[in-house]
Coordinates of C-alpha atoms in Angstrom, one line a residue:
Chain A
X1 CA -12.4 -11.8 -3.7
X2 CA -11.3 -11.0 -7.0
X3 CA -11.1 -7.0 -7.8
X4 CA -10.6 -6.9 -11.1
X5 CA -9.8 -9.5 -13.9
X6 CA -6.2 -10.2 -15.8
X7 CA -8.9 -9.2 -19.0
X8 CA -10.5 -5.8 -17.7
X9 CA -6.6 -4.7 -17.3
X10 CA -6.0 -5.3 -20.5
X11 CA -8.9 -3.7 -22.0
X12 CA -9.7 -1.0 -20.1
X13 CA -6.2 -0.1 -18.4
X14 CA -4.1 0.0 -21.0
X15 CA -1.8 -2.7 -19.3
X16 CA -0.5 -5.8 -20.7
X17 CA -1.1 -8.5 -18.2
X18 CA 0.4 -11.5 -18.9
X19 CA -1.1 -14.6 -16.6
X20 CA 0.6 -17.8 -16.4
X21 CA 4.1 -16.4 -16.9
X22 CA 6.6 -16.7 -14.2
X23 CA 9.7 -14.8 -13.8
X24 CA 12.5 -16.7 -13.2
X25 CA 15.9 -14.7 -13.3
X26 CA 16.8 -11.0 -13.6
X27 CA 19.7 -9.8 -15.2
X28 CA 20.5 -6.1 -13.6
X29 CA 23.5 -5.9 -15.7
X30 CA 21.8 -6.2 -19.0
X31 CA 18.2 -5.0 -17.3
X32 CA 16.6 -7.9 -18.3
X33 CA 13.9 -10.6 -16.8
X34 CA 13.7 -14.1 -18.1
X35 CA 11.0 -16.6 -17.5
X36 CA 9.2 -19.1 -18.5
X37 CA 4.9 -19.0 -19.6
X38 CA 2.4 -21.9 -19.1
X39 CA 3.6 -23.8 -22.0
X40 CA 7.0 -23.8 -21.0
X41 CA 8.5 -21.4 -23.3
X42 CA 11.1 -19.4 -22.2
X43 CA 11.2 -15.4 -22.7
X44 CA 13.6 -12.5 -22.1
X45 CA 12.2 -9.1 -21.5
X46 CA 13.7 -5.6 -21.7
X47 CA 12.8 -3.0 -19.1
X48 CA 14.0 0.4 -18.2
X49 CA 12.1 0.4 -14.8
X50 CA 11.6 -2.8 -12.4
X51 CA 9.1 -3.4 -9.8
X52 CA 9.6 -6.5 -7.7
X53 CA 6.1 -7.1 -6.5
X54 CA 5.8 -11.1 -5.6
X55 CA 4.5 -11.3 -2.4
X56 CA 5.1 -13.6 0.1
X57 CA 4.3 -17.1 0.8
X58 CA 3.1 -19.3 3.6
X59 CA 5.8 -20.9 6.0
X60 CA 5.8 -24.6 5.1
X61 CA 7.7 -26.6 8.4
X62 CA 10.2 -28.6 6.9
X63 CA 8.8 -31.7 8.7
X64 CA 7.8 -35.1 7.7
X65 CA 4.3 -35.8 6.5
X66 CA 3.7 -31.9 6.1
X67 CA 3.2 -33.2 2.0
X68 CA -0.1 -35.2 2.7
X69 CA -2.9 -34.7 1.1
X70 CA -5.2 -32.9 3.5
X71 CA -2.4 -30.5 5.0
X72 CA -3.4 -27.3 3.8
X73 CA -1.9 -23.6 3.9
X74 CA -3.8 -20.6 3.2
X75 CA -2.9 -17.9 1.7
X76 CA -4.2 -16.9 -1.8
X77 CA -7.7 -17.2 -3.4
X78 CA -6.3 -20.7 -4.9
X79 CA -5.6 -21.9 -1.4
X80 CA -9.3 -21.0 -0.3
X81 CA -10.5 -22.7 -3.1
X82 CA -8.7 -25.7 -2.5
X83 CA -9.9 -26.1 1.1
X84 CA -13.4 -25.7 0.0
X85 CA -13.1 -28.4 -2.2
X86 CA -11.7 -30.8 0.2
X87 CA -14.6 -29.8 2.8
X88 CA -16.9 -30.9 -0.4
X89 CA -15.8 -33.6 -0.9
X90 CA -14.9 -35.9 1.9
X91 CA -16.5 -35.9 5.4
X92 CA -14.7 -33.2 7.4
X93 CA -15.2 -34.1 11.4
X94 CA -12.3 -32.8 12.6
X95 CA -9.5 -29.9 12.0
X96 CA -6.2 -29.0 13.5
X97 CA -4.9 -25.4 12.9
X98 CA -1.1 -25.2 13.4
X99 CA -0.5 -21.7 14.8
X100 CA -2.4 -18.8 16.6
X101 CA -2.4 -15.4 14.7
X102 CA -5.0 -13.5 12.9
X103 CA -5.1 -15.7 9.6
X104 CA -5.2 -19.2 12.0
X105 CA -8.4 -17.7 14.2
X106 CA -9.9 -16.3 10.9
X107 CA -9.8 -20.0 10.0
X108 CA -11.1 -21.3 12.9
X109 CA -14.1 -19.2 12.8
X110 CA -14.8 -20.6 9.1
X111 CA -14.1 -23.7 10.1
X112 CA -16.7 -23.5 13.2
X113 CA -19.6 -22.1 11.0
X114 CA -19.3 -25.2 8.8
X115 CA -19.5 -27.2 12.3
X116 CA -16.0 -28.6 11.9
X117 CA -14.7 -29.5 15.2
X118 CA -11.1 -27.1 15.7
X119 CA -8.5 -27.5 17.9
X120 CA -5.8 -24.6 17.2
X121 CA -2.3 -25.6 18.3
X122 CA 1.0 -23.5 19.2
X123 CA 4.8 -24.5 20.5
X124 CA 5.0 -21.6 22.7
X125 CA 3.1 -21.3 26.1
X126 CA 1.1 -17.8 25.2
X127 CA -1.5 -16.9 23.3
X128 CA -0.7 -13.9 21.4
X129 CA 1.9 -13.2 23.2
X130 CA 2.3 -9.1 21.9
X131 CA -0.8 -8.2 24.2
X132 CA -1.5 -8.0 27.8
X133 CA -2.2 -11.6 29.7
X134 CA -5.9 -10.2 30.5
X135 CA -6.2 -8.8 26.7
X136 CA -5.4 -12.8 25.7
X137 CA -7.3 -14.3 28.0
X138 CA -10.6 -12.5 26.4
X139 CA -9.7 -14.0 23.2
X140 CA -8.8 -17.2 24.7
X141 CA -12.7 -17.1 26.5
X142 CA -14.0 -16.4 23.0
X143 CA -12.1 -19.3 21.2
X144 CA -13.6 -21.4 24.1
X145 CA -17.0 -19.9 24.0
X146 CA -17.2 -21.1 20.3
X147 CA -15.6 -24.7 21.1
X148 CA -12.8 -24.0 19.6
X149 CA -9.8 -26.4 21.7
X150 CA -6.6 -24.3 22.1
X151 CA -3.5 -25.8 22.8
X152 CA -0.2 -24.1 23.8
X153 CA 3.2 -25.9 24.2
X154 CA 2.0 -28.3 21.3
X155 CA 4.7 -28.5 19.3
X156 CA 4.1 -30.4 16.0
X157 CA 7.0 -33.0 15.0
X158 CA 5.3 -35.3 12.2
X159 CA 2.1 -35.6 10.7
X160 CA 0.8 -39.1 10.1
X161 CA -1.3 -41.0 7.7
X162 CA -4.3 -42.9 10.3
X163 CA -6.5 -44.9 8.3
X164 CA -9.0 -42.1 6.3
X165 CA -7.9 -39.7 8.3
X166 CA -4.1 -37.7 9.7
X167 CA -2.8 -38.2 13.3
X168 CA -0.8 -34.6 14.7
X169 CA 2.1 -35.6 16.6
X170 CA 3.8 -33.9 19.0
X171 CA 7.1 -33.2 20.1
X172 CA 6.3 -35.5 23.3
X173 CA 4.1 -38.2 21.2
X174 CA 1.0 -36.8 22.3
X175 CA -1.2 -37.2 19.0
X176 CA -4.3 -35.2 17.8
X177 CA -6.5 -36.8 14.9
X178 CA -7.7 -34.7 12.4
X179 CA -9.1 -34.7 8.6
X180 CA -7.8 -31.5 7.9
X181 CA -5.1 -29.4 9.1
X182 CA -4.4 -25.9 8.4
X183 CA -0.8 -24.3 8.7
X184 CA -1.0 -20.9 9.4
X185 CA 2.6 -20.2 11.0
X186 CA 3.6 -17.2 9.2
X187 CA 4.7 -16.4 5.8
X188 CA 8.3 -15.2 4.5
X189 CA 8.8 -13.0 1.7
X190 CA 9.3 -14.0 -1.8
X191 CA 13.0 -12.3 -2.6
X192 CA 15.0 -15.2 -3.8
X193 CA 14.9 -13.6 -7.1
X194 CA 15.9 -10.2 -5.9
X195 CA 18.6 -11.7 -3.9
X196 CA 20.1 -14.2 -6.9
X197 CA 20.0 -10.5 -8.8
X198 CA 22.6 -9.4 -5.8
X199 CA 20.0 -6.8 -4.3
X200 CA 20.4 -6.0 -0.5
X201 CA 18.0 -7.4 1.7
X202 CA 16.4 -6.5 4.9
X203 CA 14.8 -7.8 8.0
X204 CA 13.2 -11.5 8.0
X205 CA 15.0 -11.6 4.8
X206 CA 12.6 -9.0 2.8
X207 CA 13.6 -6.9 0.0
X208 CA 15.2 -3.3 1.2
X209 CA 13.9 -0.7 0.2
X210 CA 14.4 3.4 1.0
X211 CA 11.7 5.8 0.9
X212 CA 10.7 5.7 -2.6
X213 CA 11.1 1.9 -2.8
X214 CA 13.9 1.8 -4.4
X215 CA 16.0 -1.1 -3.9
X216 CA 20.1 -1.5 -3.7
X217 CA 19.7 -1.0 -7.9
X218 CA 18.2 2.6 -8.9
X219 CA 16.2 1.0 -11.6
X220 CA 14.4 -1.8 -9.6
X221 CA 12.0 -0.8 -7.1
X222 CA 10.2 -3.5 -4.8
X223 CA 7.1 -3.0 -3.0
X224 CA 4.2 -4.8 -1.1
X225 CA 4.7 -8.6 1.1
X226 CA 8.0 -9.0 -0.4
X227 CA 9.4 -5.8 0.7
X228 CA 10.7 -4.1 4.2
X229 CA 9.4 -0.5 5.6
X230 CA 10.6 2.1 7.4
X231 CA 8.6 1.9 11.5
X232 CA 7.2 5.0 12.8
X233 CA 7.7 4.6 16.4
X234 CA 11.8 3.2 16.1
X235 CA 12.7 4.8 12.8
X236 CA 14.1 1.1 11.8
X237 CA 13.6 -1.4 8.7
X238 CA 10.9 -3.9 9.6
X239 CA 9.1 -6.2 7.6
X240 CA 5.2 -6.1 8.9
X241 CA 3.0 -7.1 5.3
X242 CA -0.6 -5.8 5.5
X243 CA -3.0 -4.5 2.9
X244 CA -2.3 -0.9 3.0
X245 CA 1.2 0.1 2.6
X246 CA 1.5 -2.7 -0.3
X247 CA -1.5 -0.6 -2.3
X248 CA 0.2 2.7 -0.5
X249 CA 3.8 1.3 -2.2
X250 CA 2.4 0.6 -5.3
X251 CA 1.2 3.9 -6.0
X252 CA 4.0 5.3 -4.5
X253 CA 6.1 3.6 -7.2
X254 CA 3.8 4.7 -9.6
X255 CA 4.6 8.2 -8.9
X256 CA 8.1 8.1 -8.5
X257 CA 8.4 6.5 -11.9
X258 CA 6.1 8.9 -13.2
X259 CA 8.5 12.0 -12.0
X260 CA 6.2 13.2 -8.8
X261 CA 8.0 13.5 -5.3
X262 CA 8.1 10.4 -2.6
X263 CA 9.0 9.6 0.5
X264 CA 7.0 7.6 2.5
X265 CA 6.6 7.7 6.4
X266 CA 6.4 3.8 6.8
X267 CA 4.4 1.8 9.1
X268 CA 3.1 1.7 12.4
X269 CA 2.3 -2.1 12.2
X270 CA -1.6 -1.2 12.8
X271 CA -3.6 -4.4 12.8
X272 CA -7.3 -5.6 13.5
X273 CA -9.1 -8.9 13.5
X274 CA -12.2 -10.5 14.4
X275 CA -12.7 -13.5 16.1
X276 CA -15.7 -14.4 16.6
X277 CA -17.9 -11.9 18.3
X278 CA -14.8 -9.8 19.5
X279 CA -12.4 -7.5 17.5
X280 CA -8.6 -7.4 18.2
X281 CA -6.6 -4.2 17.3
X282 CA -3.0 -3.1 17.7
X283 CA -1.7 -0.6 16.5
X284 CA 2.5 0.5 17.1
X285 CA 4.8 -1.2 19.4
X286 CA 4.0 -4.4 22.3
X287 CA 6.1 -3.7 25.7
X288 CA 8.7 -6.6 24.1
X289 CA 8.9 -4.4 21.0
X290 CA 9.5 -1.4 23.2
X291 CA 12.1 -2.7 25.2
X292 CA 13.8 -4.2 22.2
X293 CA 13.9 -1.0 20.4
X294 CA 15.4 0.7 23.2
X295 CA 12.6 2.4 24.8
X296 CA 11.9 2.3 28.8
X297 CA 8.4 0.8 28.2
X298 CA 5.7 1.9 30.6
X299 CA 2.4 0.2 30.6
X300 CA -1.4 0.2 31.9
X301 CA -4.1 -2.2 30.9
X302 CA -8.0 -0.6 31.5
X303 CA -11.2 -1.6 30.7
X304 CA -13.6 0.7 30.0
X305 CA -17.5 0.5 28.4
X306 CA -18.2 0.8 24.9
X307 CA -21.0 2.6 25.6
X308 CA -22.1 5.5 28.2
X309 CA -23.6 3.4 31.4
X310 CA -27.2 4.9 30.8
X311 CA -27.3 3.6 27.5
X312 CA -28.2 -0.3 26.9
X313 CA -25.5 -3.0 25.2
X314 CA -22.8 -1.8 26.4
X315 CA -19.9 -4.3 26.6
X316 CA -16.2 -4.1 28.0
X317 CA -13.2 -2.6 25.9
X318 CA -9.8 -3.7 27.2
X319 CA -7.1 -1.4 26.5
X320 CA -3.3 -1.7 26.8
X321 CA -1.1 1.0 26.1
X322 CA 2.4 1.5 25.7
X323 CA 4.9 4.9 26.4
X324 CA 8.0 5.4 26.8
X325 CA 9.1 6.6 30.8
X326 CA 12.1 9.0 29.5
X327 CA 10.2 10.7 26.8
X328 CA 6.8 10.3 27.9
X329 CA 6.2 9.5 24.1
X330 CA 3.2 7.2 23.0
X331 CA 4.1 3.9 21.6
X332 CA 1.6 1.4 21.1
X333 CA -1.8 0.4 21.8
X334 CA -3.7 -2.8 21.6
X335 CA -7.5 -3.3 22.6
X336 CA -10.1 -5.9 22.8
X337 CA -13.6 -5.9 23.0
X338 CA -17.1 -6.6 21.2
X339 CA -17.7 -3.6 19.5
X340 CA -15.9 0.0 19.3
X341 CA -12.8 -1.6 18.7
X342 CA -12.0 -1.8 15.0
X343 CA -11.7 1.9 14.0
X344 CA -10.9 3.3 17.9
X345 CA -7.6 2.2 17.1
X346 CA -6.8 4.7 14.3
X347 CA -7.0 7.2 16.8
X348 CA -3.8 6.3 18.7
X349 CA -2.0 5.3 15.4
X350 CA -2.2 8.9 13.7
X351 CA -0.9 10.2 17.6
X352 CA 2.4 7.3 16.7
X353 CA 2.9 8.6 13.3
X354 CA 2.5 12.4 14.5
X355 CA 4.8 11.3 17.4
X356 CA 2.8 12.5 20.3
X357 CA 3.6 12.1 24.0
X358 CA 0.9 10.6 25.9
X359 CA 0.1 13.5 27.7
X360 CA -0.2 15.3 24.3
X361 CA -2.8 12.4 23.6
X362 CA -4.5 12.7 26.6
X363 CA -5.5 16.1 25.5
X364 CA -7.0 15.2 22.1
X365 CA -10.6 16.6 21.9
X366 CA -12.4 11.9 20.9
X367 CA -15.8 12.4 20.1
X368 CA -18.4 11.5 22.7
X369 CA -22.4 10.7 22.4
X370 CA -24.3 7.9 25.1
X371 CA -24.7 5.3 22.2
X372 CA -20.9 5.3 20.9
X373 CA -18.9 5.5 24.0
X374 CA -18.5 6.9 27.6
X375 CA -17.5 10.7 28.0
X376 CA -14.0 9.6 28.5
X377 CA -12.9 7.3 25.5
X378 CA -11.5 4.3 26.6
X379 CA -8.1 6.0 24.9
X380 CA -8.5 8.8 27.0
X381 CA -9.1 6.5 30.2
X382 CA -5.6 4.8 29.4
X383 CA -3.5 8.2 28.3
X384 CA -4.7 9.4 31.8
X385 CA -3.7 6.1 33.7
X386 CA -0.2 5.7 31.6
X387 CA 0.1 9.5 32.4
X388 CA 1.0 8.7 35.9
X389 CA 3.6 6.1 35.4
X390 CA 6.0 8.4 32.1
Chain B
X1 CA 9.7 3.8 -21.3
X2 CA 9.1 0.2 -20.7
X3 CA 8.2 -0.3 -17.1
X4 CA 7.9 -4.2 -16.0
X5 CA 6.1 -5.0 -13.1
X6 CA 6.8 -8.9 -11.8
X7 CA 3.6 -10.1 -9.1
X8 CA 0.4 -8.8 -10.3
X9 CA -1.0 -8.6 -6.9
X10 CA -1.9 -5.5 -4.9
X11 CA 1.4 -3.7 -5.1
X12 CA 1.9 -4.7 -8.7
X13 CA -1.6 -4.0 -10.1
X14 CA -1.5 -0.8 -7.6
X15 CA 1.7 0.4 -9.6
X16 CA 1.1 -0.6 -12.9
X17 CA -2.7 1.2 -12.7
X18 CA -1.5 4.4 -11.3
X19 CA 1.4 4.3 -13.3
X20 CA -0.2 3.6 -16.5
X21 CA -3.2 6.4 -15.8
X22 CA -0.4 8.8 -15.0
X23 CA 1.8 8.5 -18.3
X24 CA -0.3 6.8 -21.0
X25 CA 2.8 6.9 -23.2
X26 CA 4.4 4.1 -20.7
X27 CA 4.8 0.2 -21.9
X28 CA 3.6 -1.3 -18.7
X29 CA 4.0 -5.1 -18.7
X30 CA 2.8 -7.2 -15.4
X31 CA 4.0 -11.2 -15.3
X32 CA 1.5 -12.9 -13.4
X33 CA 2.8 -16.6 -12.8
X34 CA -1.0 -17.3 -11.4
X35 CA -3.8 -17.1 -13.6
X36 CA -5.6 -14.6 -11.0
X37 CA -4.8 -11.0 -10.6
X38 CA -6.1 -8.1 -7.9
X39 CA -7.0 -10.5 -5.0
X40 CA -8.2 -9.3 -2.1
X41 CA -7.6 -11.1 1.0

């Protein structure tokens, strides 16, 4: 979905956006950027203020075969596009998706609809492996209800041509045809050029950044995909790229250029997905997390309705949460379920960035009414089950 | 002031539109190696 055009910028914003020119070097010492535009020519460019804004980029495995026509990655609108096309125009039957996170069952679901058979493949045994076993195997029931083959401990060593089609192999030889498949194993930030220009980096390699963006050089700020954050919950760097914060960091360089006061609070790594008929949220720290960042996690998984029991539809919402046994302080939450999901998990993200214990969140006045949810929230039903183990 | 923005994307445009709106007399330049701007994913 395209917002708003390279043109309407121009026109109407004032901003001169210049398409088709990529940046290729910058020069801190003489706070310059060089680069080259479609036709090849090279320019140098001035600035007095810097923003490093270039994203990040789909994980390619450096494997053989992964450069065959009909390995895909997806990514940008471009990528979309170029799937479409090849769906047009050859006979699709069959599709492998390397990897299991939101963007890969996104795909899956597309792919389904179009009536493309999908078999999603991971190396590691679990299926999302930052929720609950009983949260996972919900999604897992989904992925099956919709035909959708999943396969864990598949670790992909080679992709083949086989006659019109590709051949998937495993680590073990096992093979999987397909005439399509989709790498969706994570992306890595774009900071090569930030880091040939001797700026510091941060986790998984992304750009560091402080509170107001700034990077390692006072006049060159980085935000969005390509840079790092501050975490709520730990108070560490961490490098989780979603929608929000990169609009959140853009305006928040924006302002600190333009002389108004900034410091951001950072992320609590809130999430949500569909697949299929369910929705997935998460929103601060899995028990792994917790117990890497030092914390004593304590956990419960519920499942409540997602509506009162008089009242018709109703369906199951499966709720882990996370605290931490010294403190008693709240630190994650993920859910699962078929409706009621999506937004419920805002609730236990402000109570993360407002660092509430979970018996401070198990006091919080959730709205209630029969056709939205029972009189205890399913939040509430967890605080008051995690209550008893901080 | 010339302010250069490299990624014309949702930080970048983010930054450069605010930016721009908030201090007309700024230079804001965006470099875009893609021919799309402002996706939204």
């Amino acid at each position: 979905m395209v917002v708003r055009t390279a043109e309407a910028f121009r026109k109407k914003s004032g901003i001169d956006v210049r398409t088709g020119h990529r940046a290729e070097s910058i020069d801190p010492g003489t706070a310059t950027v060089s680069g080259r535009n479609e036709a090849g020519r090279p320019f140098t460019l001035p600035y007095d203020r810097l923003l490093i804004a270039t994203g990040a980029d789909p994980i390619m495995p450096r494997r053989p075969g992964f450069d065959l026509p009909g390995v895909a990655v997806v990514k940008t609108l471009d990528h979309a596009r170029h799937i479409k096309t090849m769906l047009q125009e050859r006979p699709i039957r069959k599709a492998v998706i390397m990897g299991m996170g939101y963007i890969a069952m996104e795909m899956a679901e597309a792919l389904r609809m179009r009536e493309v058979e999908v078999t999603m493949v991971k190396p590691r045994a679990q299926l999302l492996p930052w929720m609950a076993p009983e949260l996972a195997e919900t999604v897992g029931q989904e992925l099956q209800a919709h035909q959708v083959q999943v396969r864990t401990g598949f670790d992909v060593a080679r992709i083949e041509k086989s006659g019109q089609g590709l051949s998937v192999v495993a680590a073990g030889n096992e093979t999987l045809a397909a005439d399509l498949v989709i790498v969706a194993v994570g992306i890595q930030p774009n900071s090569q050029l930030a880091a040939a220009a001797g700026l510091e980096l941060g986790p998984a390699k992304a750009i560091a950044v402080d509170r107001r963006l700034r990077t390692s050089n006072p006049a060159i700020y980085a935000a969005g995909d390509c840079a790092d954050a501050y975490h709520v919950v730990t108070g560490q760097k961490v490098w989780i790229p979603l929608a929000l914060r990169a609009n959140r960091a853009g305006w928040a360089v924006a302002d600190d250029l333009t002389g108004k006061p900034v410091s951001l609070q950072g992320v609590a790594g809130t999430a949500v997905f569909k697949v299929f008929d369910l929705q997935v949220a998460r929103t601060g720290l899995s028990v792994a997390e917790a117990a890497q960042a030092g914390f004593q996690p304590a956990t419960t998984v519920i499942s409540a309705s997602s509506r009162a029991h008089s009242h018709p539809g109703a369906s199951p919402i499966q709720v882990q949460m996370v605290a931490d046994k010294n403190s008693g302080r709240l630190l994650g939450a993920q859910m699962v379920g078929r409706e009621g999901v999506a937004h419920r998990i805002n609730a236990p993200a402000v109570a993360l960035h407002a660092g509430l214990t979970v018996e401070q969140f198990s006091q919080t006045d959730l709205a209630y009414a029969p056709p939205f949810g029972p009189t205890w929230d399913p939040m509430l039903v967890a605080a008051n089950q995690l209550l008893k183990l901080v | 002031m010339k302010f250069i923005v490299i990624g014309g994307d949702a930080a970048g445009m983010s930054a450069a539109s605010r930016a721009k709106r908030q201090d007309a007399s700024l230079e804001v330049i965006v470099l875009e190696q893609s021919q799309t701007v402002s996706y939204s994913a």
